[in-house]
């Protein structure tokens, strides 16, 4: 059971009839027939079938997830995955599992509760259907960056250890930073705005941290934020246009993942836009409501579908009272703002908008809220250096993938989720 | 001084003679001559010259870093940046600075101490030479990912909030995680290994955290780690080969950044490799030394230059006592390991190697060090599921850029560095 290591590895997906080929992978499944044993080998490209007729007793011992190298003849067999199988193999064990795995990866679906999947995440992600979920996420990440780089955005890397809360003090993680208080950044908001002063167009993909005390299907203590910010805009409508191009690229990339098999939305040439006040009227809500309830968003999603044939709807003009202090007001009526939420199939997917860019406006906005400007001194300095009109948006990777795949819980699409109860694995 | 907003913006770098063009950017410099005032406008593409002959008094007031829109006629002038300048402009102010900026960005070099640069980072990065430094970093990031994606690596996003120290308990940030102890991840090491069991080949670009109590030119409390890990290797030499292809792509990308003007190394077809024991002998060090001193690395760099005509040298076989417990031993002599450092021009640039992949080997390695396996239970579980031989490497983005640019201090090439003394801006 030893074999030449000089032979180059062939991936399962590349298997073609040949005299001698070598494959390597995990024993995904053993299928025992009377006259023959099949080992189904899984590698990063897919599955390959190895046919064992001799020395069967030894091969029978190779439990699921054993890592093996198989060298043999590749022959056509329409019944085998990919139409080719490996016969007369020499087998070599590269890595032995410590007993049968606690999940049966060879079954088409993983029949386990969410807590069990999360406890055994290292194993559960090996399941082909789970792998596919993350491949969608990875494709979305790559497309997000590619779409922005193609439009002259520069990637940035900003501090996750900060001296003050970014978004609100309510759900921030505190830590001891060399003897003084430090916080984990809740978003790169301030830094991406600062960097608009440098590169005009910037993006960052990175972890953000929220000490969410609530146990919901949409919140995590750490998630991956896809942030973009850019200058020299007219108003938030330019941000919606840019967001559309990015979302289109991300969905195109997700659609190209082999086996994705998703009910993916068509991305319209322009996202339909409705004003917050009209949206309230449309769903029959009190015109004084400061926010949209989930039920309102759901009905707006239906309306966009019916009225515009679109799975997407941008709601602009959110009330100033519900938006952060850096939000740019609607020029003709300061009750409203130049900010928006993008609703996808009835659920909020992205938040964005135009920001204030004048120092005097920042000072006034903080004063109006009775906030001390001192903790924001480093941030405010930027606006004292001269800044263009600018805006941006942030997409939560996990929510994006959950909504595209129809996952009920963001934890299903997060490699190793962190929440109120979970800091491992 | 108002202008039509329906005209599309032209970037400075795209300026060609035309009847009416509109540019937007920062007033980089005012040059006052007797008969004319030049406004040099900076945008993300470069500089453009605007010639003011009328209404000069108002334009004189536009201090450096004022954000303006200028609409006028573009005419050829060989003296102007890019050979074209804007004449008879209408000017519109988009954003006003709050007085003269504390750094003179129009000077060819920023004459300021490092602490001053860091205190005014938001402004200092606007300087064209500083911009270029970060553009190198962004190009390196993009190339790192591109090189690995082209070789079938999958991007991952792993937890930065963890239940135990990854690399060593010595320099870990502790925090209160919903009432129990939590830590900031010192590296994605364990998670990238776990994910090799899923996708075989994975990478992650993200922040890592070290509570470094020492104030050195090479250490930061947060840096950007470029991590790769892959399975089905023969040994660490496969890792060195992969690393070479990635470094080659990164340096090619850096070289393509406009105005880079760096003394970039040629990347040899293969990195020369020397064993740690030979390296000690070569520099005349005690054969019992467990590590290379900076002076040793410097002399090895010179030797690689002279002997191999290479700016790079991989030193393999580092002593087991100086490497983490997950390091794979050298099969024929367990005093040494299948790990390596890549030395670039006499300084360590990358660390990598083959890891253990059998559960029994992990248990033995921890026992030999007298370490309790319990804190590693989630990590060790992976090896109990069956794992292929694997290895990887990690490149510190800031060190990489510092070494390529000859920066004396990693803080010079970090957007907003974090260290013992600094958590702002």
PDB file of C-alpha atoms in Angstrom, chain A residues 221-402:
ATOM      1  CA  UNK A 221     -21.165  39.729  18.163  1.00  0.00           C
ATOM      2  CA  UNK A 222     -18.762  39.768  15.201  1.00  0.00           C
ATOM      3  CA  UNK A 223     -19.726  40.054  11.568  1.00  0.00           C
ATOM      4  CA  UNK A 224     -18.007  40.850   8.303  1.00  0.00           C
ATOM      5  CA  UNK A 225     -18.790  44.359   7.135  1.00  0.00           C
ATOM      6  CA  UNK A 226     -18.377  45.311   3.482  1.00  0.00           C
ATOM      7  CA  UNK A 227     -17.886  49.036   3.640  1.00  0.00           C
ATOM      8  CA  UNK A 228     -17.607  51.544   0.819  1.00  0.00           C
ATOM      9  CA  UNK A 229     -17.397  55.333   0.957  1.00  0.00           C
ATOM     10  CA  UNK A 230     -16.769  57.871  -1.769  1.00  0.00           C
ATOM     11  CA  UNK A 231     -16.584  61.574  -2.384  1.00  0.00           C
ATOM     12  CA  UNK A 232     -17.698  64.120  -4.959  1.00  0.00           C
ATOM     13  CA  UNK A 233     -21.252  62.878  -4.988  1.00  0.00           C
ATOM     14  CA  UNK A 234     -24.292  65.012  -5.634  1.00  0.00           C
ATOM     15  CA  UNK A 235     -26.363  63.281  -2.985  1.00  0.00           C
ATOM     16  CA  UNK A 236     -27.394  59.844  -1.704  1.00  0.00           C
ATOM     17  CA  UNK A 237     -28.859  58.909  -5.080  1.00  0.00           C
ATOM     18  CA  UNK A 238     -25.259  58.560  -6.344  1.00  0.00           C
ATOM     19  CA  UNK A 239     -24.664  56.152  -3.469  1.00  0.00           C
ATOM     20  CA  UNK A 240     -27.714  54.088  -4.451  1.00  0.00           C
ATOM     21  CA  UNK A 241     -26.439  53.942  -8.043  1.00  0.00           C
ATOM     22  CA  UNK A 242     -23.003  52.762  -6.904  1.00  0.00           C
ATOM     23  CA  UNK A 243     -24.575  50.226  -4.559  1.00  0.00           C
ATOM     24  CA  UNK A 244     -26.648  48.838  -7.405  1.00  0.00           C
ATOM     25  CA  UNK A 245     -23.531  48.164  -9.486  1.00  0.00           C
ATOM     26  CA  UNK A 246     -21.861  46.433  -6.544  1.00  0.00           C
ATOM     27  CA  UNK A 247     -24.905  44.298  -5.695  1.00  0.00           C
ATOM     28  CA  UNK A 248     -25.239  43.326  -9.360  1.00  0.00           C
ATOM     29  CA  UNK A 249     -21.605  42.154  -9.441  1.00  0.00           C
ATOM     30  CA  UNK A 250     -22.007  40.228  -6.185  1.00  0.00           C
ATOM     31  CA  UNK A 251     -25.123  38.430  -7.359  1.00  0.00           C
ATOM     32  CA  UNK A 252     -23.536  37.626 -10.698  1.00  0.00           C
ATOM     33  CA  UNK A 253     -20.575  36.092  -8.863  1.00  0.00           C
ATOM     34  CA  UNK A 254     -22.815  34.100  -6.544  1.00  0.00           C
ATOM     35  CA  UNK A 255     -24.762  32.787  -9.540  1.00  0.00           C
ATOM     36  CA  UNK A 256     -21.502  31.513 -11.054  1.00  0.00           C
ATOM     37  CA  UNK A 257     -20.655  29.288  -8.072  1.00  0.00           C
ATOM     38  CA  UNK A 258     -21.017  25.672  -9.234  1.00  0.00           C
ATOM     39  CA  UNK A 259     -24.143  24.054  -7.857  1.00  0.00           C
ATOM     40  CA  UNK A 260     -25.415  27.307  -6.356  1.00  0.00           C
ATOM     41  CA  UNK A 261     -28.973  26.425  -7.402  1.00  0.00           C
ATOM     42  CA  UNK A 262     -30.522  29.528  -5.889  1.00  0.00           C
ATOM     43  CA  UNK A 263     -33.556  31.597  -6.700  1.00  0.00           C
ATOM     44  CA  UNK A 264     -31.399  34.642  -7.390  1.00  0.00           C
ATOM     45  CA  UNK A 265     -32.970  38.028  -8.037  1.00  0.00           C
ATOM     46  CA  UNK A 266     -32.636  39.946 -11.265  1.00  0.00           C
ATOM     47  CA  UNK A 267     -30.964  43.254 -10.478  1.00  0.00           C
ATOM     48  CA  UNK A 268     -32.874  46.069 -12.213  1.00  0.00           C
ATOM     49  CA  UNK A 269     -30.981  48.720 -14.200  1.00  0.00           C
ATOM     50  CA  UNK A 270     -31.939  51.112 -11.403  1.00  0.00           C
ATOM     51  CA  UNK A 271     -33.253  50.313  -7.954  1.00  0.00           C
ATOM     52  CA  UNK A 272     -36.747  51.747  -7.525  1.00  0.00           C
ATOM     53  CA  UNK A 273     -36.750  54.427  -4.800  1.00  0.00           C
ATOM     54  CA  UNK A 274     -39.557  55.478  -2.491  1.00  0.00           C
ATOM     55  CA  UNK A 275     -39.470  58.200   0.144  1.00  0.00           C
ATOM     56  CA  UNK A 276     -39.892  57.155   3.749  1.00  0.00           C
ATOM     57  CA  UNK A 277     -43.015  59.348   4.124  1.00  0.00           C
ATOM     58  CA  UNK A 278     -44.608  57.739   1.063  1.00  0.00           C
ATOM     59  CA  UNK A 279     -43.604  54.322   2.326  1.00  0.00           C
ATOM     60  CA  UNK A 280     -45.431  54.929   5.618  1.00  0.00           C
ATOM     61  CA  UNK A 281     -48.522  56.072   3.728  1.00  0.00           C
ATOM     62  CA  UNK A 282     -48.347  53.092   1.401  1.00  0.00           C
ATOM     63  CA  UNK A 283     -48.437  50.586   4.267  1.00  0.00           C
ATOM     64  CA  UNK A 284     -51.042  52.630   6.136  1.00  0.00           C
ATOM     65  CA  UNK A 285     -48.757  53.419   9.090  1.00  0.00           C
ATOM     66  CA  UNK A 286     -49.006  56.497  11.277  1.00  0.00           C
ATOM     67  CA  UNK A 287     -47.219  59.329   9.416  1.00  0.00           C
ATOM     68  CA  UNK A 288     -45.366  60.138  12.646  1.00  0.00           C
ATOM     69  CA  UNK A 289     -43.696  56.699  12.852  1.00  0.00           C
ATOM     70  CA  UNK A 290     -39.911  57.165  13.006  1.00  0.00           C
ATOM     71  CA  UNK A 291     -39.018  53.740  11.584  1.00  0.00           C
ATOM     72  CA  UNK A 292     -40.357  50.878   9.481  1.00  0.00           C
ATOM     73  CA  UNK A 293     -41.487  47.775  11.309  1.00  0.00           C
ATOM     74  CA  UNK A 294     -40.512  44.383   9.833  1.00  0.00           C
ATOM     75  CA  UNK A 295     -44.115  43.962   8.716  1.00  0.00           C
ATOM     76  CA  UNK A 296     -43.909  47.313   6.874  1.00  0.00           C
ATOM     77  CA  UNK A 297     -40.715  46.223   5.128  1.00  0.00           C
ATOM     78  CA  UNK A 298     -42.348  42.986   4.106  1.00  0.00           C
ATOM     79  CA  UNK A 299     -45.285  44.803   2.549  1.00  0.00           C
ATOM     80  CA  UNK A 300     -42.999  47.293   0.830  1.00  0.00           C
ATOM     81  CA  UNK A 301     -41.126  44.343  -0.641  1.00  0.00           C
ATOM     82  CA  UNK A 302     -44.374  42.977  -2.052  1.00  0.00           C
ATOM     83  CA  UNK A 303     -45.249  46.391  -3.430  1.00  0.00           C
ATOM     84  CA  UNK A 304     -41.847  46.689  -5.177  1.00  0.00           C
ATOM     85  CA  UNK A 305     -42.383  43.246  -6.658  1.00  0.00           C
ATOM     86  CA  UNK A 306     -45.864  44.100  -7.941  1.00  0.00           C
ATOM     87  CA  UNK A 307     -45.345  47.723  -8.890  1.00  0.00           C
ATOM     88  CA  UNK A 308     -41.779  47.647 -10.213  1.00  0.00           C
ATOM     89  CA  UNK A 309     -41.132  43.941 -10.835  1.00  0.00           C
ATOM     90  CA  UNK A 310     -38.141  44.340  -8.520  1.00  0.00           C
ATOM     91  CA  UNK A 311     -36.840  42.312  -5.573  1.00  0.00           C
ATOM     92  CA  UNK A 312     -35.088  45.480  -4.437  1.00  0.00           C
ATOM     93  CA  UNK A 313     -36.451  48.746  -3.119  1.00  0.00           C
ATOM     94  CA  UNK A 314     -34.502  51.696  -1.781  1.00  0.00           C
ATOM     95  CA  UNK A 315     -36.343  53.662   0.908  1.00  0.00           C
ATOM     96  CA  UNK A 316     -34.831  57.137   1.130  1.00  0.00           C
ATOM     97  CA  UNK A 317     -35.367  60.010   3.540  1.00  0.00           C
ATOM     98  CA  UNK A 318     -35.332  58.161   6.885  1.00  0.00           C
ATOM     99  CA  UNK A 319     -36.189  60.525   9.760  1.00  0.00           C
ATOM    100  CA  UNK A 320     -33.228  62.366  11.219  1.00  0.00           C
ATOM    101  CA  UNK A 321     -34.129  61.232  14.746  1.00  0.00           C
ATOM    102  CA  UNK A 322     -33.418  57.594  13.820  1.00  0.00           C
ATOM    103  CA  UNK A 323     -30.150  58.176  11.984  1.00  0.00           C
ATOM    104  CA  UNK A 324     -26.620  58.829  13.322  1.00  0.00           C
ATOM    105  CA  UNK A 325     -25.451  62.410  13.768  1.00  0.00           C
ATOM    106  CA  UNK A 326     -23.187  62.269  10.693  1.00  0.00           C
ATOM    107  CA  UNK A 327     -26.182  61.748   8.375  1.00  0.00           C
ATOM    108  CA  UNK A 328     -26.791  64.500   5.839  1.00  0.00           C
ATOM    109  CA  UNK A 329     -30.253  66.091   6.123  1.00  0.00           C
ATOM    110  CA  UNK A 330     -32.604  66.274   3.182  1.00  0.00           C
ATOM    111  CA  UNK A 331     -31.814  69.803   1.930  1.00  0.00           C
ATOM    112  CA  UNK A 332     -35.413  70.949   1.540  1.00  0.00           C
ATOM    113  CA  UNK A 333     -36.749  69.485   4.798  1.00  0.00           C
ATOM    114  CA  UNK A 334     -34.471  68.694   7.733  1.00  0.00           C
ATOM    115  CA  UNK A 335     -36.935  66.299   9.353  1.00  0.00           C
ATOM    116  CA  UNK A 336     -35.755  63.826   6.731  1.00  0.00           C
ATOM    117  CA  UNK A 337     -32.272  62.712   5.707  1.00  0.00           C
ATOM    118  CA  UNK A 338     -30.347  61.846   2.562  1.00  0.00           C
ATOM    119  CA  UNK A 339     -30.022  58.289   3.821  1.00  0.00           C
ATOM    120  CA  UNK A 340     -31.591  55.065   2.703  1.00  0.00           C
ATOM    121  CA  UNK A 341     -32.155  51.423   3.448  1.00  0.00           C
ATOM    122  CA  UNK A 342     -32.112  48.896   0.660  1.00  0.00           C
ATOM    123  CA  UNK A 343     -34.924  46.412   1.151  1.00  0.00           C
ATOM    124  CA  UNK A 344     -34.459  43.041  -0.508  1.00  0.00           C
ATOM    125  CA  UNK A 345     -37.513  40.815  -0.714  1.00  0.00           C
ATOM    126  CA  UNK A 346     -39.042  42.571   2.236  1.00  0.00           C
ATOM    127  CA  UNK A 347     -36.043  42.682   4.584  1.00  0.00           C
ATOM    128  CA  UNK A 348     -33.453  45.409   5.075  1.00  0.00           C
ATOM    129  CA  UNK A 349     -30.174  44.394   3.434  1.00  0.00           C
ATOM    130  CA  UNK A 350     -28.000  47.516   3.266  1.00  0.00           C
ATOM    131  CA  UNK A 351     -27.900  50.911   4.981  1.00  0.00           C
ATOM    132  CA  UNK A 352     -26.273  53.907   3.397  1.00  0.00           C
ATOM    133  CA  UNK A 353     -26.506  57.562   2.643  1.00  0.00           C
ATOM    134  CA  UNK A 354     -24.866  60.899   2.276  1.00  0.00           C
ATOM    135  CA  UNK A 355     -22.844  62.178   5.242  1.00  0.00           C
ATOM    136  CA  UNK A 356     -22.257  65.683   6.494  1.00  0.00           C
ATOM    137  CA  UNK A 357     -19.009  67.069   5.095  1.00  0.00           C
ATOM    138  CA  UNK A 358     -18.733  70.526   6.671  1.00  0.00           C
ATOM    139  CA  UNK A 359     -17.203  70.992  10.115  1.00  0.00           C
ATOM    140  CA  UNK A 360     -19.834  73.560  11.111  1.00  0.00           C
ATOM    141  CA  UNK A 361     -22.592  71.081  10.268  1.00  0.00           C
ATOM    142  CA  UNK A 362     -20.976  68.416  12.468  1.00  0.00           C
ATOM    143  CA  UNK A 363     -20.696  70.840  15.364  1.00  0.00           C
ATOM    144  CA  UNK A 364     -24.328  71.846  14.951  1.00  0.00           C
ATOM    145  CA  UNK A 365     -25.508  68.247  14.654  1.00  0.00           C
ATOM    146  CA  UNK A 366     -23.728  67.219  17.854  1.00  0.00           C
ATOM    147  CA  UNK A 367     -24.939  70.312  19.697  1.00  0.00           C
ATOM    148  CA  UNK A 368     -28.528  69.642  18.589  1.00  0.00           C
ATOM    149  CA  UNK A 369     -28.262  66.188  20.149  1.00  0.00           C
ATOM    150  CA  UNK A 370     -26.671  67.552  23.294  1.00  0.00           C
ATOM    151  CA  UNK A 371     -23.505  65.525  22.572  1.00  0.00           C
ATOM    152  CA  UNK A 372     -20.058  66.594  23.705  1.00  0.00           C
ATOM    153  CA  UNK A 373     -17.855  67.002  20.589  1.00  0.00           C
ATOM    154  CA  UNK A 374     -14.652  66.235  22.536  1.00  0.00           C
ATOM    155  CA  UNK A 375     -14.710  62.414  22.094  1.00  0.00           C
ATOM    156  CA  UNK A 376     -15.011  63.011  18.344  1.00  0.00           C
ATOM    157  CA  UNK A 377     -12.084  65.448  18.128  1.00  0.00           C
ATOM    158  CA  UNK A 378      -9.886  63.252  15.882  1.00  0.00           C
ATOM    159  CA  UNK A 379     -12.800  62.515  13.580  1.00  0.00           C
ATOM    160  CA  UNK A 380     -13.953  66.130  13.403  1.00  0.00           C
ATOM    161  CA  UNK A 381     -10.409  67.289  12.573  1.00  0.00           C
ATOM    162  CA  UNK A 382     -10.854  65.710   9.136  1.00  0.00           C
ATOM    163  CA  UNK A 383     -13.753  67.990   8.300  1.00  0.00           C
ATOM    164  CA  UNK A 384     -11.629  70.927   9.385  1.00  0.00           C
ATOM    165  CA  UNK A 385      -9.110  69.948   6.689  1.00  0.00           C
ATOM    166  CA  UNK A 386     -11.684  70.303   3.900  1.00  0.00           C
ATOM    167  CA  UNK A 387     -13.872  67.449   2.697  1.00  0.00           C
ATOM    168  CA  UNK A 388     -15.967  66.852  -0.402  1.00  0.00           C
ATOM    169  CA  UNK A 389     -19.633  65.857  -0.306  1.00  0.00           C
ATOM    170  CA  UNK A 390     -19.541  62.120   0.251  1.00  0.00           C
ATOM    171  CA  UNK A 391     -21.489  59.055   1.223  1.00  0.00           C
ATOM    172  CA  UNK A 392     -21.337  55.324   1.355  1.00  0.00           C
ATOM    173  CA  UNK A 393     -22.895  52.108   2.463  1.00  0.00           C
ATOM    174  CA  UNK A 394     -22.229  48.951   4.438  1.00  0.00           C
ATOM    175  CA  UNK A 395     -23.348  45.433   3.596  1.00  0.00           C
ATOM    176  CA  UNK A 396     -23.305  42.737   6.257  1.00  0.00           C
ATOM    177  CA  UNK A 397     -21.847  39.674   4.556  1.00  0.00           C
ATOM    178  CA  UNK A 398     -23.718  37.186   6.716  1.00  0.00           C
ATOM    179  CA  UNK A 399     -27.102  38.840   6.185  1.00  0.00           C
ATOM    180  CA  UNK A 400     -26.457  39.096   2.461  1.00  0.00           C
ATOM    181  CA  UNK A 401     -25.694  35.378   2.169  1.00  0.00           C
ATOM    182  CA  UNK A 402     -28.528  34.416   4.522  1.00  0.00           C
TER     183      UNK A 402
END
